[in-house]
Coordinates of C-alpha atoms in Angstrom, one line a residue:
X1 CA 30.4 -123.4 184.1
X2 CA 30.8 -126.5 186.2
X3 CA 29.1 -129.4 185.0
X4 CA 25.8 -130.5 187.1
X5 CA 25.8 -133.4 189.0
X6 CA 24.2 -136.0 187.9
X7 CA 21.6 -138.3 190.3
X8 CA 23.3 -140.9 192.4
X9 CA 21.4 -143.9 191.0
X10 CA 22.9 -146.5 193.4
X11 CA 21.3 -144.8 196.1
X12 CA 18.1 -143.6 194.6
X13 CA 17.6 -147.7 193.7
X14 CA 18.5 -148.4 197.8
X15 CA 21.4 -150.1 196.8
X16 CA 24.7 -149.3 198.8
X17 CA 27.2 -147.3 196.1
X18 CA 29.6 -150.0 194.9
X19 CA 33.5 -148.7 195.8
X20 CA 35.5 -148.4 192.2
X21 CA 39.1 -149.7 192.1
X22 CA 40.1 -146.6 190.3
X23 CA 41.9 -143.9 192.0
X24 CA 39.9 -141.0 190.5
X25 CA 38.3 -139.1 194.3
X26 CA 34.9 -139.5 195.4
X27 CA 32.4 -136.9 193.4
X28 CA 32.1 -135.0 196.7
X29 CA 35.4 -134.5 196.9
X30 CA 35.5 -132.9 193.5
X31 CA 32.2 -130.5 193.8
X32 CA 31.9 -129.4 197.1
X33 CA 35.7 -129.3 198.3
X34 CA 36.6 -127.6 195.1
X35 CA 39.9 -125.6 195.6
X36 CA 39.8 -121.5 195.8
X37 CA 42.0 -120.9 192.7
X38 CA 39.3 -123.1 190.9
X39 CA 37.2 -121.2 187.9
X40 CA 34.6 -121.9 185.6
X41 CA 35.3 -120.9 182.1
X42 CA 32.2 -118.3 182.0
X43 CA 33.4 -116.7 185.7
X44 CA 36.8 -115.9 184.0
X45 CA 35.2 -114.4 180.7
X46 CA 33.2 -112.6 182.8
X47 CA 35.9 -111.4 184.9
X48 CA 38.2 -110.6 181.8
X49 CA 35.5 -108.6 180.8
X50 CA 35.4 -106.5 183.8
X51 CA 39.1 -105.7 183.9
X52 CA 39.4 -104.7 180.2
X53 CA 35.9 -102.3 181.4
X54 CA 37.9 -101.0 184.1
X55 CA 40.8 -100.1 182.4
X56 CA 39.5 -98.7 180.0
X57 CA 37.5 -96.3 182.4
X58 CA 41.1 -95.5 184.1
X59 CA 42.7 -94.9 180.5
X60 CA 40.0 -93.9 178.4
X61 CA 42.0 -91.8 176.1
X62 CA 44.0 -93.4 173.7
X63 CA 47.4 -94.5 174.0
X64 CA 49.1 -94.2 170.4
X65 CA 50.8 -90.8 169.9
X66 CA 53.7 -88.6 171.9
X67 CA 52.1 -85.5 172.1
X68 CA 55.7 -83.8 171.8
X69 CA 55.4 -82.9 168.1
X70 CA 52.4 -80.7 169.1
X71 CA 54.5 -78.4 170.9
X72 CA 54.0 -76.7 174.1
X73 CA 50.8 -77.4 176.0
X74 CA 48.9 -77.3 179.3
X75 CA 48.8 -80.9 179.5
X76 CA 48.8 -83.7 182.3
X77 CA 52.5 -84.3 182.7
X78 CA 54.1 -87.6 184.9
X79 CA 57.5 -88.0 186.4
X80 CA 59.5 -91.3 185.8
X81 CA 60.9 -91.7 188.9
X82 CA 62.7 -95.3 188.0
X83 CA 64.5 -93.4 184.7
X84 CA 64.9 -90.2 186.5
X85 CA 65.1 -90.6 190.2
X86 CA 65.7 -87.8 192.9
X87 CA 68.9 -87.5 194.8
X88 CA 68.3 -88.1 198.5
X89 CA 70.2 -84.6 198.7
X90 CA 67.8 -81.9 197.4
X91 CA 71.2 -79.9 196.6
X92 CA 72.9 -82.5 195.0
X93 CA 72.6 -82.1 190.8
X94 CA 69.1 -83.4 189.5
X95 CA 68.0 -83.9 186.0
X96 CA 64.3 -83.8 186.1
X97 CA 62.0 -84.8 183.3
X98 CA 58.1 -85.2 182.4
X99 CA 56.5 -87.5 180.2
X100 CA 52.9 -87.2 178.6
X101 CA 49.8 -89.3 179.3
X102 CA 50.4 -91.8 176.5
X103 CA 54.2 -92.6 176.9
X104 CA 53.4 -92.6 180.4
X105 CA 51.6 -95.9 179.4
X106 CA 53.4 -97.1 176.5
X107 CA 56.9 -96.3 177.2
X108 CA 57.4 -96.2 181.2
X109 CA 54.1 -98.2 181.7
X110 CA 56.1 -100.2 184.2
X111 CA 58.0 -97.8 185.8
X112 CA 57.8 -96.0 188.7
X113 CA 55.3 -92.9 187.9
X114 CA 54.2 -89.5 189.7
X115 CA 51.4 -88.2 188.6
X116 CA 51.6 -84.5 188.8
X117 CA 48.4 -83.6 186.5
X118 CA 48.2 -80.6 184.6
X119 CA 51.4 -78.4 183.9
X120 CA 51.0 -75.3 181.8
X121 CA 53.4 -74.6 178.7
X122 CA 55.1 -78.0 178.9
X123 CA 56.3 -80.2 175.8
X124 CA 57.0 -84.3 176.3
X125 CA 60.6 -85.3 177.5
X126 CA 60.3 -88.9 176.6
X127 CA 62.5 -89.6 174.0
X128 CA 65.2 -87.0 174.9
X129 CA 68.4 -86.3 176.1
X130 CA 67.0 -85.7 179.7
X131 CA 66.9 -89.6 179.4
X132 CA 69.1 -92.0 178.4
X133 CA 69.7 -93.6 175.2
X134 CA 68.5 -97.1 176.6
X135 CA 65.4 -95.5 177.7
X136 CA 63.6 -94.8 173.9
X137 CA 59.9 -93.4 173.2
X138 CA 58.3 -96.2 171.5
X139 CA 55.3 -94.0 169.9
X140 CA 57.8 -91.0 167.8
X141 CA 58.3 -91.9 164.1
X142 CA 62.6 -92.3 164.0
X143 CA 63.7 -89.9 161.7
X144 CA 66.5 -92.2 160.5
X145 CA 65.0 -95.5 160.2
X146 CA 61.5 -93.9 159.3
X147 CA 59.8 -96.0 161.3
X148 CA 57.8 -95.8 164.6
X149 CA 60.0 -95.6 167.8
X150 CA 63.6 -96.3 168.6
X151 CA 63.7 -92.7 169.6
X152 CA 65.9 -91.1 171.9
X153 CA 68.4 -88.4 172.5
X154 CA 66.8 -85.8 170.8
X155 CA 67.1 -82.2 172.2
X156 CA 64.0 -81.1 174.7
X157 CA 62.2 -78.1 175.4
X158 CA 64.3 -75.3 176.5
X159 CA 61.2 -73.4 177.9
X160 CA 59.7 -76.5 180.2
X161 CA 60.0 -75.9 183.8
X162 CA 60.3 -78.4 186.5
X163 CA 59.8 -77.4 190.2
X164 CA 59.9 -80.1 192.7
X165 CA 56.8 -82.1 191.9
X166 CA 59.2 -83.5 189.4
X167 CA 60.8 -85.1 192.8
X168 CA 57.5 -86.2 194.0
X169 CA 57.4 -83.5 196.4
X170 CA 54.9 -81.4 197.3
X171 CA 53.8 -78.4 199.3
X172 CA 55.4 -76.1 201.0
X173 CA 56.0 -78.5 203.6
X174 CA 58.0 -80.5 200.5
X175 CA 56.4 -84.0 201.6
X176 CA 57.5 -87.1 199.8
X177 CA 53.7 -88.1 198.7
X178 CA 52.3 -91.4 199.1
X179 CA 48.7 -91.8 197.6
X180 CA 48.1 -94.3 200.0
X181 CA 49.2 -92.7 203.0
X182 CA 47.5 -88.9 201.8
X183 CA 44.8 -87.9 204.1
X184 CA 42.2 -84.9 203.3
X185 CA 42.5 -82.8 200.0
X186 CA 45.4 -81.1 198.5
X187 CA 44.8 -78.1 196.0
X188 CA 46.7 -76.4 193.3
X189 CA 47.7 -72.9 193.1
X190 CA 47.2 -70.6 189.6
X191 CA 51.0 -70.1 189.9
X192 CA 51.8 -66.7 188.8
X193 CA 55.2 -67.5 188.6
X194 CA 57.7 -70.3 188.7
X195 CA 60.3 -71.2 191.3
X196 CA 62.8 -69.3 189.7
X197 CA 61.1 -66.4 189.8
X198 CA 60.0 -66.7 193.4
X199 CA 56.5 -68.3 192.8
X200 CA 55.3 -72.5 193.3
X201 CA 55.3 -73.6 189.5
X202 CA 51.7 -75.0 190.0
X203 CA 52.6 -76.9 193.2
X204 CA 49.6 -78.8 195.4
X205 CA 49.5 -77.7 198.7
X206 CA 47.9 -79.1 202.1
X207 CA 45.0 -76.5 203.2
X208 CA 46.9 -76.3 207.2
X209 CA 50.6 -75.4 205.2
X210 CA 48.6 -72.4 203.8
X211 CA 47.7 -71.1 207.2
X212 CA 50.7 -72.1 209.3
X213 CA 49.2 -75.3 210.7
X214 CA 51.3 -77.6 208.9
X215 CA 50.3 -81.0 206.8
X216 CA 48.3 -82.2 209.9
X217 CA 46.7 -79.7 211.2
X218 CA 43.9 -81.9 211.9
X219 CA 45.5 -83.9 214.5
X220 CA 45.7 -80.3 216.6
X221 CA 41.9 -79.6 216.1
X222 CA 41.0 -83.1 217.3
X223 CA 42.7 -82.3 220.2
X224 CA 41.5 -79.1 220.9
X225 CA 38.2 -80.6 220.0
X226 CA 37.8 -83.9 220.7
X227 CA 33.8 -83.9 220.5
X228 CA 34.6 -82.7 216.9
X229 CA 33.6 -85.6 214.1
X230 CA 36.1 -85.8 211.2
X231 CA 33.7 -83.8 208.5
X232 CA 33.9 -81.0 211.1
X233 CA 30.7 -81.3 212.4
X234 CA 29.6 -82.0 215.9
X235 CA 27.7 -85.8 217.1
X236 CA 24.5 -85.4 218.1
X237 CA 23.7 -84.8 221.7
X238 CA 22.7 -87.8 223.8
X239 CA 21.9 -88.5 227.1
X240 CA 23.0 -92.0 227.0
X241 CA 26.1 -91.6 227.1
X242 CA 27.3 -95.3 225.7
X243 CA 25.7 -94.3 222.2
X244 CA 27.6 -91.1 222.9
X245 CA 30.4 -93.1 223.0
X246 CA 30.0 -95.5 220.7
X247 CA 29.6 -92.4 217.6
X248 CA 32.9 -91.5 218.8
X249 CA 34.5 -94.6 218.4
X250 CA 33.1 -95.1 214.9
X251 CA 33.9 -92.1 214.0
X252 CA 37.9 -92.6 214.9
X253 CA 37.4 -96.0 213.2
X254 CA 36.2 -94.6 210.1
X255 CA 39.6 -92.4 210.3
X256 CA 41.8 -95.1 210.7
X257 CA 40.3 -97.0 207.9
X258 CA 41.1 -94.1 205.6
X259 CA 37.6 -93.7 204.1
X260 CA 36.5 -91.1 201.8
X261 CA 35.5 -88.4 204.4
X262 CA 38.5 -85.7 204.6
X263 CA 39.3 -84.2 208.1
X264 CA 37.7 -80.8 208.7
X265 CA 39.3 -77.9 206.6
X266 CA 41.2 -75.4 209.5
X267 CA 40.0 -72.3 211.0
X268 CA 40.1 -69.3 208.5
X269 CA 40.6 -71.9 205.2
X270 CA 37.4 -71.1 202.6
X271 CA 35.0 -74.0 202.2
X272 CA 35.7 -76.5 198.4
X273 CA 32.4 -74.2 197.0
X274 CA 33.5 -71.1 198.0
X275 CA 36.3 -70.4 195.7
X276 CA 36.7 -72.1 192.0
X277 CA 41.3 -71.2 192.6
X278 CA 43.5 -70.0 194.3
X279 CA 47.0 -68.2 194.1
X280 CA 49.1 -69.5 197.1
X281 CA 51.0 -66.7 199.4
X282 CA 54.7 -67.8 197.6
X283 CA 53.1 -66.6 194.1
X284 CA 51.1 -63.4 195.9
X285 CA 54.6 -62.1 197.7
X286 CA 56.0 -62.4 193.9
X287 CA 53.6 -60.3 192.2
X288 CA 52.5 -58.0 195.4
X289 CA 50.3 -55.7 193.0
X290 CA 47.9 -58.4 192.9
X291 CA 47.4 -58.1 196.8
X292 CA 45.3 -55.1 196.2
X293 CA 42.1 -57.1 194.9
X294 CA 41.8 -58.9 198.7
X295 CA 38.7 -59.1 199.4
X296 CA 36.8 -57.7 196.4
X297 CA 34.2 -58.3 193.9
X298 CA 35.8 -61.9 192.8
X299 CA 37.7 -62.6 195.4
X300 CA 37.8 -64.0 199.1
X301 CA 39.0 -62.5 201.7
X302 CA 42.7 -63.1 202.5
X303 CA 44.1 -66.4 204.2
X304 CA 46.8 -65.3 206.2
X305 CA 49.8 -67.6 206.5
X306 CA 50.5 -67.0 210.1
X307 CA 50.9 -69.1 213.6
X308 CA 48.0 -70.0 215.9
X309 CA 49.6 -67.0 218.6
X310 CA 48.8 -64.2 215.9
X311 CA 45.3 -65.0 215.0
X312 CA 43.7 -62.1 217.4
X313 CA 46.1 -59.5 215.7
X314 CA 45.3 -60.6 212.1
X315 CA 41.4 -60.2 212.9
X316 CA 42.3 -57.0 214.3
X317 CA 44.3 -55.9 211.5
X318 CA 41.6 -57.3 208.9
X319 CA 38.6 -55.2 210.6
X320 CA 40.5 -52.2 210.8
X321 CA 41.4 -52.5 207.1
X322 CA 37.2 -53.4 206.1
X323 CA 36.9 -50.2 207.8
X324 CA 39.5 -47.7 206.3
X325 CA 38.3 -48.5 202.4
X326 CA 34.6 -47.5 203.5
X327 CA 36.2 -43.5 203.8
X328 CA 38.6 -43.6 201.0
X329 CA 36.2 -44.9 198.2
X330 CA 33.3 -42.4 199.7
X331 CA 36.1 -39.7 199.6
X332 CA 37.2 -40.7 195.3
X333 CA 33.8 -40.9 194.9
X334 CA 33.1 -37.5 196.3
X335 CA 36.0 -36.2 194.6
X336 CA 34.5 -37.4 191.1
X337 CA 30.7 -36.6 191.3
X338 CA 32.5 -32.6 192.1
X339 CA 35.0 -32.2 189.4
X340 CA 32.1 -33.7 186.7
X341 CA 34.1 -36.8 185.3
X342 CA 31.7 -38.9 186.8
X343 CA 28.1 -39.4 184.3
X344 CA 26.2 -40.6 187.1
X345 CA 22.8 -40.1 187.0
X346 CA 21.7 -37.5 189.6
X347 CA 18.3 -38.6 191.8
X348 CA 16.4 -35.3 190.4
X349 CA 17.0 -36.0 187.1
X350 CA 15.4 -39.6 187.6
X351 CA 12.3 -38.1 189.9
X352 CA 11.5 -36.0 186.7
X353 CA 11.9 -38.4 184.3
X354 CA 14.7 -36.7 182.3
X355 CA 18.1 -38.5 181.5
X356 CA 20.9 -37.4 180.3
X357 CA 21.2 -38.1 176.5
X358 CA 25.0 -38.6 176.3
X359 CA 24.4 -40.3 172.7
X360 CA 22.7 -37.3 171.1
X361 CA 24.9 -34.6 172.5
X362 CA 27.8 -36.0 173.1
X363 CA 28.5 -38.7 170.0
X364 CA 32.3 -38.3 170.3
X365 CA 31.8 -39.8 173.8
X366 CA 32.4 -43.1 172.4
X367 CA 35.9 -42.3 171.3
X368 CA 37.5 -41.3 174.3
X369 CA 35.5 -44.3 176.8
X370 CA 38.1 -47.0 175.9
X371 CA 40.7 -45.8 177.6
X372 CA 39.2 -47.1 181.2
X373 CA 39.9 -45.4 184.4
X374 CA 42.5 -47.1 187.1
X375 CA 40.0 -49.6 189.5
X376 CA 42.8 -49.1 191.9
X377 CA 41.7 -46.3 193.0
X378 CA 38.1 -47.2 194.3
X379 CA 39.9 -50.6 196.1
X380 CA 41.1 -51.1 199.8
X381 CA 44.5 -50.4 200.7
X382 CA 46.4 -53.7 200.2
X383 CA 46.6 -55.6 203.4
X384 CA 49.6 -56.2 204.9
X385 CA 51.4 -59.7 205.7
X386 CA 51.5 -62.7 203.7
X387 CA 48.0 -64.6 202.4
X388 CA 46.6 -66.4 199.4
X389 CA 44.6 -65.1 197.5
X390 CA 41.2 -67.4 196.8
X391 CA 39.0 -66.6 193.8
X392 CA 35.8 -67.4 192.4
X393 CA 34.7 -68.2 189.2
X394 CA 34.3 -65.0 187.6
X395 CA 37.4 -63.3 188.7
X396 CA 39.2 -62.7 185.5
X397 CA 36.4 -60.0 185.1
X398 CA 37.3 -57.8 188.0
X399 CA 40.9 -56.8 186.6
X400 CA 41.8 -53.6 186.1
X401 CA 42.6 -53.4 182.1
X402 CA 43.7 -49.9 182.0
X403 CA 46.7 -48.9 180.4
X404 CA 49.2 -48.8 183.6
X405 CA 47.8 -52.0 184.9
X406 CA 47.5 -54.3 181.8
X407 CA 51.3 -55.1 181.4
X408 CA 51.1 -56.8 184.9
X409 CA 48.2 -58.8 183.5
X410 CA 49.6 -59.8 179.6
X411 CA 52.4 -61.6 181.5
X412 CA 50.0 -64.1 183.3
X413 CA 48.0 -65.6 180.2
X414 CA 46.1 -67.5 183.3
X415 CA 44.8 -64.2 184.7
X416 CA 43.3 -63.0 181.2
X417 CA 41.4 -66.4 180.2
X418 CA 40.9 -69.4 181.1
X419 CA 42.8 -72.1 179.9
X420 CA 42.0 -74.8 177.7
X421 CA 43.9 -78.0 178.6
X422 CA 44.8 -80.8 175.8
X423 CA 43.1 -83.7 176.3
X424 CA 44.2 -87.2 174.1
X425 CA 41.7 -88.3 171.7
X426 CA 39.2 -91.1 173.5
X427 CA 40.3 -94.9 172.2
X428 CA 38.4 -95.9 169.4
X429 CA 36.3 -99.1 169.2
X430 CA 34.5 -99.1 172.6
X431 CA 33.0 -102.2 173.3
X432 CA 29.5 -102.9 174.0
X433 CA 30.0 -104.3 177.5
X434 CA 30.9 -102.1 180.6
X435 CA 32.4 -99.0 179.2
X436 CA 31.8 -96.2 176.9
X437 CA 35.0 -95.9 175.6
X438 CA 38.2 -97.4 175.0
X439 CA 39.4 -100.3 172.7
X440 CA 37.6 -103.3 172.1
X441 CA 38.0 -106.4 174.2
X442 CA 40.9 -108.8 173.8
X443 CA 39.1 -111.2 171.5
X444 CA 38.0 -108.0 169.3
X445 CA 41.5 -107.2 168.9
X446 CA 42.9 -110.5 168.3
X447 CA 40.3 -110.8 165.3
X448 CA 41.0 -107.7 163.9
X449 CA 44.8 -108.6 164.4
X450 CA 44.3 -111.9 162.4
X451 CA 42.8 -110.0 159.3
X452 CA 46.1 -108.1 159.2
X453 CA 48.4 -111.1 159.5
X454 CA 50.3 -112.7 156.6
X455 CA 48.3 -115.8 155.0
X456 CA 51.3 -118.3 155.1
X457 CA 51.6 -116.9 159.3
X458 CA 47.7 -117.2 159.4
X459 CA 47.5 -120.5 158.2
X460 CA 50.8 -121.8 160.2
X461 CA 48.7 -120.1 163.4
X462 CA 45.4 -122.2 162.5
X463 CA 47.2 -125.3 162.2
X464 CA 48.8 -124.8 165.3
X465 CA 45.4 -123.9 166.9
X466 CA 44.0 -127.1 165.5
X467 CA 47.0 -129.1 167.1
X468 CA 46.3 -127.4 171.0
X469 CA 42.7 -128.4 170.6
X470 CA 43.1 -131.7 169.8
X471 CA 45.6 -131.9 172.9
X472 CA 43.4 -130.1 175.4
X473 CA 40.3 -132.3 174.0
X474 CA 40.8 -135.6 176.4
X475 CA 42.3 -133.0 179.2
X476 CA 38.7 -131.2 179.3
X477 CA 36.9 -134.8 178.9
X478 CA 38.4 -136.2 182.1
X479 CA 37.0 -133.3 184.0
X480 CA 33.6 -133.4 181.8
X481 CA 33.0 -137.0 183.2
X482 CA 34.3 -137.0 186.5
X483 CA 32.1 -133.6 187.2
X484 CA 35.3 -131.6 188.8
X485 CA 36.3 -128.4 188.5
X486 CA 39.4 -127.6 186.6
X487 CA 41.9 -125.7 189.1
X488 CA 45.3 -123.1 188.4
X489 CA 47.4 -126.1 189.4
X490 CA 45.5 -128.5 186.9
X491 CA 45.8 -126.4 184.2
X492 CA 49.6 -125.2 185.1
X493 CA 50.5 -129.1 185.4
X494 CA 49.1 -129.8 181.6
X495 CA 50.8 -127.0 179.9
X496 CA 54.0 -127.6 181.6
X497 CA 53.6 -131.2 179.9
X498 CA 52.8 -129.2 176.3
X499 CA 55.4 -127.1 176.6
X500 CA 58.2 -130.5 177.1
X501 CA 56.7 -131.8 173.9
X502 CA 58.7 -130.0 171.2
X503 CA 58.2 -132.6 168.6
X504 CA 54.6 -131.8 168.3
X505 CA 55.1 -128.7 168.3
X506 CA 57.7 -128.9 165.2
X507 CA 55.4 -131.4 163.7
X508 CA 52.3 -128.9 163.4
X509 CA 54.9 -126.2 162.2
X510 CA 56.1 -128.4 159.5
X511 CA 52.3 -129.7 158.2
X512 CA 51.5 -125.8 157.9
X513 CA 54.4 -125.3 155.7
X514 CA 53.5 -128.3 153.4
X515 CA 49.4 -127.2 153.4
X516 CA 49.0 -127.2 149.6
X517 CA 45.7 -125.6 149.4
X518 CA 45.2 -122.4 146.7
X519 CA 43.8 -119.5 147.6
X520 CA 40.4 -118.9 145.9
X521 CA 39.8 -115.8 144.2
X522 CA 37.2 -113.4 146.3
X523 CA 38.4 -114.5 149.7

């Protein structure tokens, strides 16, 4: 905190201020013209404070094991582009790799990083022979040496999968991302299969790819509607037309500036609370069975990947399909209720009161009701042309388990249950002041550091501690007394002049060596 100034008694007395021979600047000079870079020692613990809170709410997990020893996982997964990087020829040989959170931090913390989030069924590369040998994990215990890190070309995960996220591409429209330059929300499909097998491998897409707009579709709707705001909605009507005007142009500024509203989602795309995933049309068109629950009790209604021209057809299509299901499930039921294999409860029974008792008569009932009838038959033809299929919450319910229809299922883990995703343990020793986890503080850490060290090293570290104090003593007292604030360049100047004295340094080195105290028993 800057010293306050103290009262001008030459003037207070009427006296004009006497003018000093030294060359130390006028105290007004020193106060009031005080330099940017200048900083009172509470405003930087203060402000250390508040970084060390903020990281800790970006990392709050901790940071000290590879999580490759645990296996396989659906974990968040990044790409080291700087250790790895993409050929500027997608068919040139590639040699992807994924690292997980923690070596993201600790071993490629200054690398180039994609974050690709969650990847299902993936084990860590770091430390492998999809690196180099230079390029170690730091957080592995070496077999050889026993000891943490040094690690490296060990063999990975045959079973990982890398699609091209892994080249920081994404979408069907493969787009190099840049956070910075992204614009709306991107979502991520199920994936039902990988791109080997036809499918996305979990790949993000931009809601106009899905529909045939393309990554900016939103640049044709503000052209086709220019009165259009960018959360979709329409500006109030005005007669004056300069406020009309003027909620136009702050609604284009707020574009440009990149704020947090996302364009408007394109014509036929499902609203964020509508569905809880999705499968994207790739994945669908390699598992068609799945087409056949379009539209049903879990499900949305297909989103047709098609051009702008073909929209009329496609509604077309889509009515005449709502319609044709109507008949053919009145027709099965029909069928059922007349050859007896449907219990339904008939409305006479229920206007006299009587009810079947299936329990009483029939007790061997209960034997023969696992094996469930096919659902496909009471569902809508499968629509035809190519769609992704949007799901809510509860659609894992609304398979068909029977016995010709489960094998399709047991192959997609995903479609059974959902999954649980590893998550690193939270940091211990979350400190008091701005954050609810993560490690302690600096000084924390330091302290608990200094417990830990050796007591010759601890000593030899007090000594020298004792040494900078008395050297930085008389280069706080000049700025004590003169009232100025202590700037970057200040500081930098002094400690370049510690660092040129070597013989003090040695000299406080040399008197901790020769400190003949004893340690006391109980210390």
């Amino acid at each position: 905190m800057d010293a306050p100034s103290a009262p001008n008694t030459s003037q207070e007395s009427g006296k004009a201020p006497e003018v000093s021979n030294d060359s130390s600047r006028p105290r007004t000079e020193s106060l009031s013209q005080q330099s940017d870079d200048s900083q009172t020692a509470a405003d930087f613990i203060r402000d250390q404070l508040q970084l060390e809170a903020d990281a800790r709410e970006a990392l709050p997990y901790s940071i000290e094991t590879c999580t490759k020893p645990l296996g396989s996982l659906r974990q968040s997964v990044f790409a080291c582009l700087t250790c790895t990087p993409p050929p500027t020829n997608p068919s040139d040989p590639f040699n992807p790799a994924g690292v997980c959170y923690s070596c993201s931090v600790q071993c490629h913390g200054e690398h180039e990083l994609v974050e690709i989030f969650q990847k299902r069924n993936f084990t860590c590369d770091c430390g492998t022979t999809r690196f180099t040998p230079e390029q170690q994990c730091t957080l592995r215990i070496n077999p050889e040496t026993n000891t943490k890190g040094g690690v490296h070309s060990e063999q990975p995960d045959p079973n990982n999968k890398y699609n091209q996220n892994f080249r920081n591409r994404f979408c069907s429209c493969s787009i190099y991302y840049k956070p910075q330059e992204q614009i709306g929300t991107m979502f991520q499909c199920l994936g039902l299969g990988t791109h080997e097998t036809g499918g996305c491998g979990e790949d993000w897409y931009h809601p106009g790819c899905l529909v045939g707009q393309g990554p900016k579709w939103f640049e044709k709707q503000s052209k086709q509607n220019p009165e259009t705001k960018g959360n979709g909605t329409l500006p109030t009507i005005s007669e004056d037309s300069t406020e009309q005007h003027h909620t136009e142009q702050t609604a284009d500024s707020n574009q440009a500036e990149g704020d947090d509203e996302d364009p408007p989602l394109p014509d036929g795309f499902p609203s964020e609370d509508a569905f809880d995933t999705f499968i994207c049309y790739k994945c669908v068109e390699a598992y068609p069975w799945i087409k056949r629950y379009a539209g049903t009790p879990g499900f949305l209604s297909p989103v047709f990947f098609q051009k702008d021209e073909d929209v009329p057809s496609s509604k077309k299509r889509k009515l005449e399909d709502d319609d044709e299901p109507s008949e053919d499930s009145e027709r099965s039921k029909r069928i059922k209720n007349e050859s007896g294999e449907s219990e339904a409860i008939s409305p006479a029974s229920e206007s006299n009161g009587t009810f079947p008792r299936v329990k009483d008569e029939d007790p061997k009932n209960f034997e023969v009701k696992p094996i469930e009838e096919c659902k496909l038959a009471s569902l809508p033809p499968m629509p035809s042309g190519k769609f992704s299929l949007f799901a809510t919450s509860d659609f894992r319910d609304r398979f068909c388990r029977c016995a010709s229809c489960f094998p399709s299922l047991k192959i997609h883990p995903q479609l059974l249950e959902e999954e649980e995703p590893y998550e690193p343990p939270l940091s211990d020793g979350g400190s008091d002041n701005g954050s609810t986890h993560g490690s302690g503080s600096l000084y924390d850490r330091g302290e608990s550091a200094l417990k830990n060290v050796d007591r010759v090293r601890a000593i030899e570290g007090v000594m020298a501690y004792n040494h900078l104090k008395e050297r930085l003593k008389p280069f706080f007292q000049q700025f004590a007394e003169s009232g100025k604030a202590i700037g970057a360049e200040d500081i930098k100047e002094y400690f370049a002049k510690l660092r040129g004295d070597e013989q003090a340094i040695k000299d406080a080195g040399e008197a901790a060596k020769e400190d003949h105290r004893q340690e006391q028993s109980g210390y």
